[in-house]
mmCIF file with all atom_site columns, C-alpha atoms in Angstrom:
data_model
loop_
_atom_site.group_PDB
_atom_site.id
_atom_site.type_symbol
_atom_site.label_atom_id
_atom_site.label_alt_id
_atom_site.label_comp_id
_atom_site.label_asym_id
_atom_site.label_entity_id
_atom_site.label_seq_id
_atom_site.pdbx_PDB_ins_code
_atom_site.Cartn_x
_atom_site.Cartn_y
_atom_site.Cartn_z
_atom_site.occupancy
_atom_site.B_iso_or_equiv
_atom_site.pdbx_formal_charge
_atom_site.auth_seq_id
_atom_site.auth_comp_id
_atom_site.auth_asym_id
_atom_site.auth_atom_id
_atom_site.pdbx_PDB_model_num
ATOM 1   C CA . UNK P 1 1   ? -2.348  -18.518 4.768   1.00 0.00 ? 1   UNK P CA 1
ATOM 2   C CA . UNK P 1 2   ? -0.771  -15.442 3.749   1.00 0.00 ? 2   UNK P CA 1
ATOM 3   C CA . UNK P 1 3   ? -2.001  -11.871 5.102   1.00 0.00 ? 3   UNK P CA 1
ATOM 4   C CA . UNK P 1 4   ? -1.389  -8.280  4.318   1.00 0.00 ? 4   UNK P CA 1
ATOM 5   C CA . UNK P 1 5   ? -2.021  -6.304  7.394   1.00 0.00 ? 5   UNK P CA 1
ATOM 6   C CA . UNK P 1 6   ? -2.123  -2.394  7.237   1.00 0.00 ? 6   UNK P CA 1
ATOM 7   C CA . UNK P 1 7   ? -1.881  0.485   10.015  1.00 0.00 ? 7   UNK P CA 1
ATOM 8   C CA . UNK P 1 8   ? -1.060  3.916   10.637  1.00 0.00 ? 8   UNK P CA 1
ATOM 9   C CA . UNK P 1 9   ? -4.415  5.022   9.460   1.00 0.00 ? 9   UNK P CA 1
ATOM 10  C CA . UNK P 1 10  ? -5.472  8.178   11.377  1.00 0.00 ? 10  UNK P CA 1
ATOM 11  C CA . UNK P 1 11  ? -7.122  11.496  11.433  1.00 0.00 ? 11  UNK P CA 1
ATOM 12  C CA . UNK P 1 12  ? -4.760  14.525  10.485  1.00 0.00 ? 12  UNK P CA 1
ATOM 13  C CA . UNK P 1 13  ? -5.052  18.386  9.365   1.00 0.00 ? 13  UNK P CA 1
ATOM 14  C CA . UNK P 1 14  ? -4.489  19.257  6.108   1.00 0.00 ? 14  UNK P CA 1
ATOM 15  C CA . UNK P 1 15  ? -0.702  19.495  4.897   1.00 0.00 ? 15  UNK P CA 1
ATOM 16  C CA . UNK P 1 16  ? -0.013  17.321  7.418   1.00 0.00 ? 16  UNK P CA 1
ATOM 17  C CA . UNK P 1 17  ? 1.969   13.787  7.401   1.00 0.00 ? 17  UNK P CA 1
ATOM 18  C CA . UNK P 1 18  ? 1.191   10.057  7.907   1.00 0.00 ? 18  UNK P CA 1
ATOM 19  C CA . UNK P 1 19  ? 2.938   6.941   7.380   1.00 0.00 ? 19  UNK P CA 1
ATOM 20  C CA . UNK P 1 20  ? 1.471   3.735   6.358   1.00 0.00 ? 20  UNK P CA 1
ATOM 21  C CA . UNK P 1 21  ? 2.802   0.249   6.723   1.00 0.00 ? 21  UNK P CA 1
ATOM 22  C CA . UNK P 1 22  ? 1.787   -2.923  5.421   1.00 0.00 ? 22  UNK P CA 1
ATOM 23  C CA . UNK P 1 23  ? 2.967   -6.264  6.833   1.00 0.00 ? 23  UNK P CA 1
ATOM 24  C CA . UNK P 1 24  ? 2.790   -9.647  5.320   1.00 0.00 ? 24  UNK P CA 1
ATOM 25  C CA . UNK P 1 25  ? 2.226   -12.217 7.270   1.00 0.00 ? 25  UNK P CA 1
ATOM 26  C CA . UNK P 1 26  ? 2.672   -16.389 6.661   1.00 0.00 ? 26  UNK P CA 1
ATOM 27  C CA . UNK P 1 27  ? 5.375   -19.158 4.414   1.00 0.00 ? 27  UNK P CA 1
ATOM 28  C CA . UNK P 1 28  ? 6.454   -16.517 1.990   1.00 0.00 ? 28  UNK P CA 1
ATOM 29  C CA . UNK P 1 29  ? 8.966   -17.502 -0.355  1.00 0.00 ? 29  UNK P CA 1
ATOM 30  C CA . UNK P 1 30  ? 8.819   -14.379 -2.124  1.00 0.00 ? 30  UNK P CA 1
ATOM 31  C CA . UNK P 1 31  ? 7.074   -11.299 -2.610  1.00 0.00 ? 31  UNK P CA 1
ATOM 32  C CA . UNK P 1 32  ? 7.026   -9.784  -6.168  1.00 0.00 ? 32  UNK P CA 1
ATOM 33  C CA . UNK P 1 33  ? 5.138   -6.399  -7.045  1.00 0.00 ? 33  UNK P CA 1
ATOM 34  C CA . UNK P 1 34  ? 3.736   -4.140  -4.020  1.00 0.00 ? 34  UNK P CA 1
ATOM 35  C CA . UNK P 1 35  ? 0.804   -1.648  -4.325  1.00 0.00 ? 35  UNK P CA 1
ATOM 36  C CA . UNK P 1 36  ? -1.107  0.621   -2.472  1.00 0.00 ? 36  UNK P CA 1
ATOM 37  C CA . UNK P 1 37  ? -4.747  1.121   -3.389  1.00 0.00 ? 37  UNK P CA 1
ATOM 38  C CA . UNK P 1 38  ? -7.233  3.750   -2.145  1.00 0.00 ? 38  UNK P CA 1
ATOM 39  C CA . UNK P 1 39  ? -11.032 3.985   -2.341  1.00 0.00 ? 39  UNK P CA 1
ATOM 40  C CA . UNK P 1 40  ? -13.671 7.037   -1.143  1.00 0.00 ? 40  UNK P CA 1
ATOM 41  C CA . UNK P 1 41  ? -17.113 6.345   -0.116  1.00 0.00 ? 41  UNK P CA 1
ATOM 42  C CA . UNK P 1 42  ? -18.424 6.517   -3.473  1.00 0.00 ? 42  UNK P CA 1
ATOM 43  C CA . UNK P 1 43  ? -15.960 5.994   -5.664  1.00 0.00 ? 43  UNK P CA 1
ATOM 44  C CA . UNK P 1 44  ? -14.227 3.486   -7.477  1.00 0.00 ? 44  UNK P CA 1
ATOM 45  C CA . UNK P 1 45  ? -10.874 1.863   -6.006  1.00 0.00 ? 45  UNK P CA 1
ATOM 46  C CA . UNK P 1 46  ? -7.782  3.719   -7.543  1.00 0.00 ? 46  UNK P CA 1
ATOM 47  C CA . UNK P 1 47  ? -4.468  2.878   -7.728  1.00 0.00 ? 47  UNK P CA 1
ATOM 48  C CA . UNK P 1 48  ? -2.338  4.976   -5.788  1.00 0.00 ? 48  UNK P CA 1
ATOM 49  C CA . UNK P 1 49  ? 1.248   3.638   -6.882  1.00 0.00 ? 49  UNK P CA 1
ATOM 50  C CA . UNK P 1 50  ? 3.346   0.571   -7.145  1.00 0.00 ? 50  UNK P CA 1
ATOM 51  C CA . UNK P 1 51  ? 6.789   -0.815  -5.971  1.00 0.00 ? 51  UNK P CA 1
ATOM 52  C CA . UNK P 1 52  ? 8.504   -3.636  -8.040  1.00 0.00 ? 52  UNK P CA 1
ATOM 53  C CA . UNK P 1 53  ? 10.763  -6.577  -5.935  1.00 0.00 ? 53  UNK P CA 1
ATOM 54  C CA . UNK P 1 54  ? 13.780  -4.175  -7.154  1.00 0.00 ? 54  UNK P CA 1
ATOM 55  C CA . UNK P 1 55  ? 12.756  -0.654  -5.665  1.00 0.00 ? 55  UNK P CA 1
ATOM 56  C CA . UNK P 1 56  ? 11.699  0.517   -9.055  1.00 0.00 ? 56  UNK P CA 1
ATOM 57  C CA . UNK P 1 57  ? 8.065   2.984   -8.458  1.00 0.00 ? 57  UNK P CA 1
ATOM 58  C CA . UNK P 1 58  ? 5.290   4.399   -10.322 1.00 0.00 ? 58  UNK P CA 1
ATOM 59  C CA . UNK P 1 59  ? 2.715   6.849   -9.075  1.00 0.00 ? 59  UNK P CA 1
ATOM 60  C CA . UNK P 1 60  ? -0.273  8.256   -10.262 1.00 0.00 ? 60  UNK P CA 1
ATOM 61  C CA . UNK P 1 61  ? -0.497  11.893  -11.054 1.00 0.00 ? 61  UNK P CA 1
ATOM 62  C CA . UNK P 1 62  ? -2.361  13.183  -7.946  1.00 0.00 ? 62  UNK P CA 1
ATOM 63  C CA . UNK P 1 63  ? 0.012   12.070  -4.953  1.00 0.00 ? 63  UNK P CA 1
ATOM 64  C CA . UNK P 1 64  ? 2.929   12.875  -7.179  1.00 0.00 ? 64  UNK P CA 1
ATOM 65  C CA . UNK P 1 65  ? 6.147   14.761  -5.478  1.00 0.00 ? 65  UNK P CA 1
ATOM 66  C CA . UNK P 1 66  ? 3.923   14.304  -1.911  1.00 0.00 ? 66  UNK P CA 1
ATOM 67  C CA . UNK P 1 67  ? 3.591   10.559  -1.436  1.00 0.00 ? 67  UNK P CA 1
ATOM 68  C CA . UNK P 1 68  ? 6.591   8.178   -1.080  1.00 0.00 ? 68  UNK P CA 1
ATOM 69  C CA . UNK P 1 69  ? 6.304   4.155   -1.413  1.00 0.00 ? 69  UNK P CA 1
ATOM 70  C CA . UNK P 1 70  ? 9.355   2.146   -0.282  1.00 0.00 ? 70  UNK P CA 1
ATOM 71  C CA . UNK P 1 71  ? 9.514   -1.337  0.693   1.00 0.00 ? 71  UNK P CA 1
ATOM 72  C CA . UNK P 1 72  ? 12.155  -3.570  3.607   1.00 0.00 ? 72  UNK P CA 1
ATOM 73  C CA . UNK P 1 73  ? 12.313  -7.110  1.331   1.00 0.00 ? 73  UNK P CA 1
ATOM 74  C CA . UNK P 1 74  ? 13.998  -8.965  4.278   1.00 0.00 ? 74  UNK P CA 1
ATOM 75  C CA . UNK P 1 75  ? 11.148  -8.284  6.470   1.00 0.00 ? 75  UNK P CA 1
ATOM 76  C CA . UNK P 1 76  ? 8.515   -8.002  4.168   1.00 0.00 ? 76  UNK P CA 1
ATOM 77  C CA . UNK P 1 77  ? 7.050   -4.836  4.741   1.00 0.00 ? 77  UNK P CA 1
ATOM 78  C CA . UNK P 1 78  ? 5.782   -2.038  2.740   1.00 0.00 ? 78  UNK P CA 1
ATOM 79  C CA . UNK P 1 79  ? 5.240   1.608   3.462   1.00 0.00 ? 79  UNK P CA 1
ATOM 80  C CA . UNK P 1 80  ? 3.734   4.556   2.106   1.00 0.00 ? 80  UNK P CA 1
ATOM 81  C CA . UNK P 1 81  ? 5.096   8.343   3.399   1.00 0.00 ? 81  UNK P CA 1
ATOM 82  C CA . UNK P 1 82  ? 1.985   10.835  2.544   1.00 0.00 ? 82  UNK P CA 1
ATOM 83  C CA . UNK P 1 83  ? 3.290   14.490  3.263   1.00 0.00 ? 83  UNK P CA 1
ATOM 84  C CA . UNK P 1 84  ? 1.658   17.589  2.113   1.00 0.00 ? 84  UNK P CA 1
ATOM 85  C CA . UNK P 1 85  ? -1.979  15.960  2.586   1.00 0.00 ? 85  UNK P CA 1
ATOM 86  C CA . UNK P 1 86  ? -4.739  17.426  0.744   1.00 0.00 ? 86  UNK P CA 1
ATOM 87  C CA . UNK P 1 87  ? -8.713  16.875  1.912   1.00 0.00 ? 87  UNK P CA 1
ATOM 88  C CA . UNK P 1 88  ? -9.525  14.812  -1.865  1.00 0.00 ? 88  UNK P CA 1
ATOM 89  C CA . UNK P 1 89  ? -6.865  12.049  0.066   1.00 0.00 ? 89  UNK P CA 1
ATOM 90  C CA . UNK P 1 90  ? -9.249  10.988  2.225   1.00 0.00 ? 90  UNK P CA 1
ATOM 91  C CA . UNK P 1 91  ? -9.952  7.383   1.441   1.00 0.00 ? 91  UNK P CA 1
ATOM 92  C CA . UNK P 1 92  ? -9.715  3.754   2.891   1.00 0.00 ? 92  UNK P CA 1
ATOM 93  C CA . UNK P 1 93  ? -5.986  2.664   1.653   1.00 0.00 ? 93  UNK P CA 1
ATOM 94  C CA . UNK P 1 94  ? -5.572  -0.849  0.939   1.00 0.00 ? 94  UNK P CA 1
ATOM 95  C CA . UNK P 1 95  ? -2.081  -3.182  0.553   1.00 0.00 ? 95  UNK P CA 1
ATOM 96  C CA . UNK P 1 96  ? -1.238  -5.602  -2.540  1.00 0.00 ? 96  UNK P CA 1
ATOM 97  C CA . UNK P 1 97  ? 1.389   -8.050  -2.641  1.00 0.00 ? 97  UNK P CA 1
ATOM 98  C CA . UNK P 1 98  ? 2.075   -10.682 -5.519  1.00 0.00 ? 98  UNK P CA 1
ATOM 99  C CA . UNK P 1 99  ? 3.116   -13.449 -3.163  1.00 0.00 ? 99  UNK P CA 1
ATOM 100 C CA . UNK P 1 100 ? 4.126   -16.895 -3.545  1.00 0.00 ? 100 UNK P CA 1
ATOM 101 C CA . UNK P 1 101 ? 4.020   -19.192 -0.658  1.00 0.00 ? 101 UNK P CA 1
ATOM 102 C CA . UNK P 1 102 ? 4.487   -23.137 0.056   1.00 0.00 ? 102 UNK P CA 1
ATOM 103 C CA . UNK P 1 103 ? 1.122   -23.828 -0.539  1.00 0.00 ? 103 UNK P CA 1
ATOM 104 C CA . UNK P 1 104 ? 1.672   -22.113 -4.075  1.00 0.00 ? 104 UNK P CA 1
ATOM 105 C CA . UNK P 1 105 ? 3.133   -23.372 -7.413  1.00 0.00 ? 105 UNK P CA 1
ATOM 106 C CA . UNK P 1 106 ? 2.362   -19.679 -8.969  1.00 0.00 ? 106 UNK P CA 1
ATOM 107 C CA . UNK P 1 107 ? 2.657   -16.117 -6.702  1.00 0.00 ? 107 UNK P CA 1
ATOM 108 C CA . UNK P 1 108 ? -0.801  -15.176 -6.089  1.00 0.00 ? 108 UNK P CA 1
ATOM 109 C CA . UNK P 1 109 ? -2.957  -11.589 -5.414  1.00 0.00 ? 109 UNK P CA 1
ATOM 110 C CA . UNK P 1 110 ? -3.264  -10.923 -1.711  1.00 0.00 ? 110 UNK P CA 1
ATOM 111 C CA . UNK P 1 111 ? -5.118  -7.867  -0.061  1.00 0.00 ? 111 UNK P CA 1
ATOM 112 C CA . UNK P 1 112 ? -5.180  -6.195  2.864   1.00 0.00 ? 112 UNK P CA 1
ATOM 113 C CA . UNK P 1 113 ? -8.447  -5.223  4.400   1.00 0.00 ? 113 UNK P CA 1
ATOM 114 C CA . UNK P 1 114 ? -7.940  -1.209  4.351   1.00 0.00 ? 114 UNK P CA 1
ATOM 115 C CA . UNK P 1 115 ? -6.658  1.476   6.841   1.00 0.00 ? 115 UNK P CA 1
ATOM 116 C CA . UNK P 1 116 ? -8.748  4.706   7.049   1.00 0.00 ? 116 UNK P CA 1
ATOM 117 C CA . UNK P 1 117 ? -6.901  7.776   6.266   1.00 0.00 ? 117 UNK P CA 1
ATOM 118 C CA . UNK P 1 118 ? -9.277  11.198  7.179   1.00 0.00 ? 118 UNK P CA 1
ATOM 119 C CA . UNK P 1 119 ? -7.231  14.446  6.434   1.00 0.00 ? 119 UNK P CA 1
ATOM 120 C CA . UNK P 1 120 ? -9.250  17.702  8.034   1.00 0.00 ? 120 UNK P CA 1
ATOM 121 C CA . UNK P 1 121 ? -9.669  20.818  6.106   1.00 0.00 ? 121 UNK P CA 1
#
């Protein structure tokens, strides 16, 4: 019942900007950690950085100081602010929520299915 939907996926030159949302969809009583995830043909799916239910984020090393996550709790949506984009962040990027819904007695792991992102040298 519940569904993560992504956009804002596009084409863009290098050290340009995108912004990615994520909206979750269905009977959500609440939402608990948010990610975003990104994989390259190839290679294994990496974490790109995570939002707690209280604003608090984590990032890893490579989109540090370029890449901004923040999240709107009252209408459950997630974003991710890429600026200064570099070729190597061309991936699919996928959204995780820790959700817990009416049909649910314990949050559970939902998933997106993936925006592309293609940055142009």
């Amino acid at each position: 019942q519940v569904q993560l939907v992504e956009s804002g996926g596009a084409l863009v030159q290098a050290g340009g900007s995108l912004r990615l949302s994520c909206a979750a969809s269905g009977v959500i009583l609440g939402i608990n950690d948010m990610a975003w995830h990104r994989q390259a043909p190839g290679k294994q799916r990496e974490l790109v950085g995570y939002i707690t239910r209280g604003g608090n984020t984590n990032y890893a090393d490579s989109v540090k100081g370029r890449f901004t996550i923040y999240r709107d709790n009252d209408n459950r949506m997630l974003y991710l602010q890429m600026n200064s984009l570099k070729p190597e962040d061309s991936a699919v990027y996928y959204c995780y929520a820790n959700v817990l819904s009416t049909d649910q007695i314990r949050p559970m792991n939902s998933w997106g299915r993936g925006t592309q992102v293609t940055v142009s040298s």
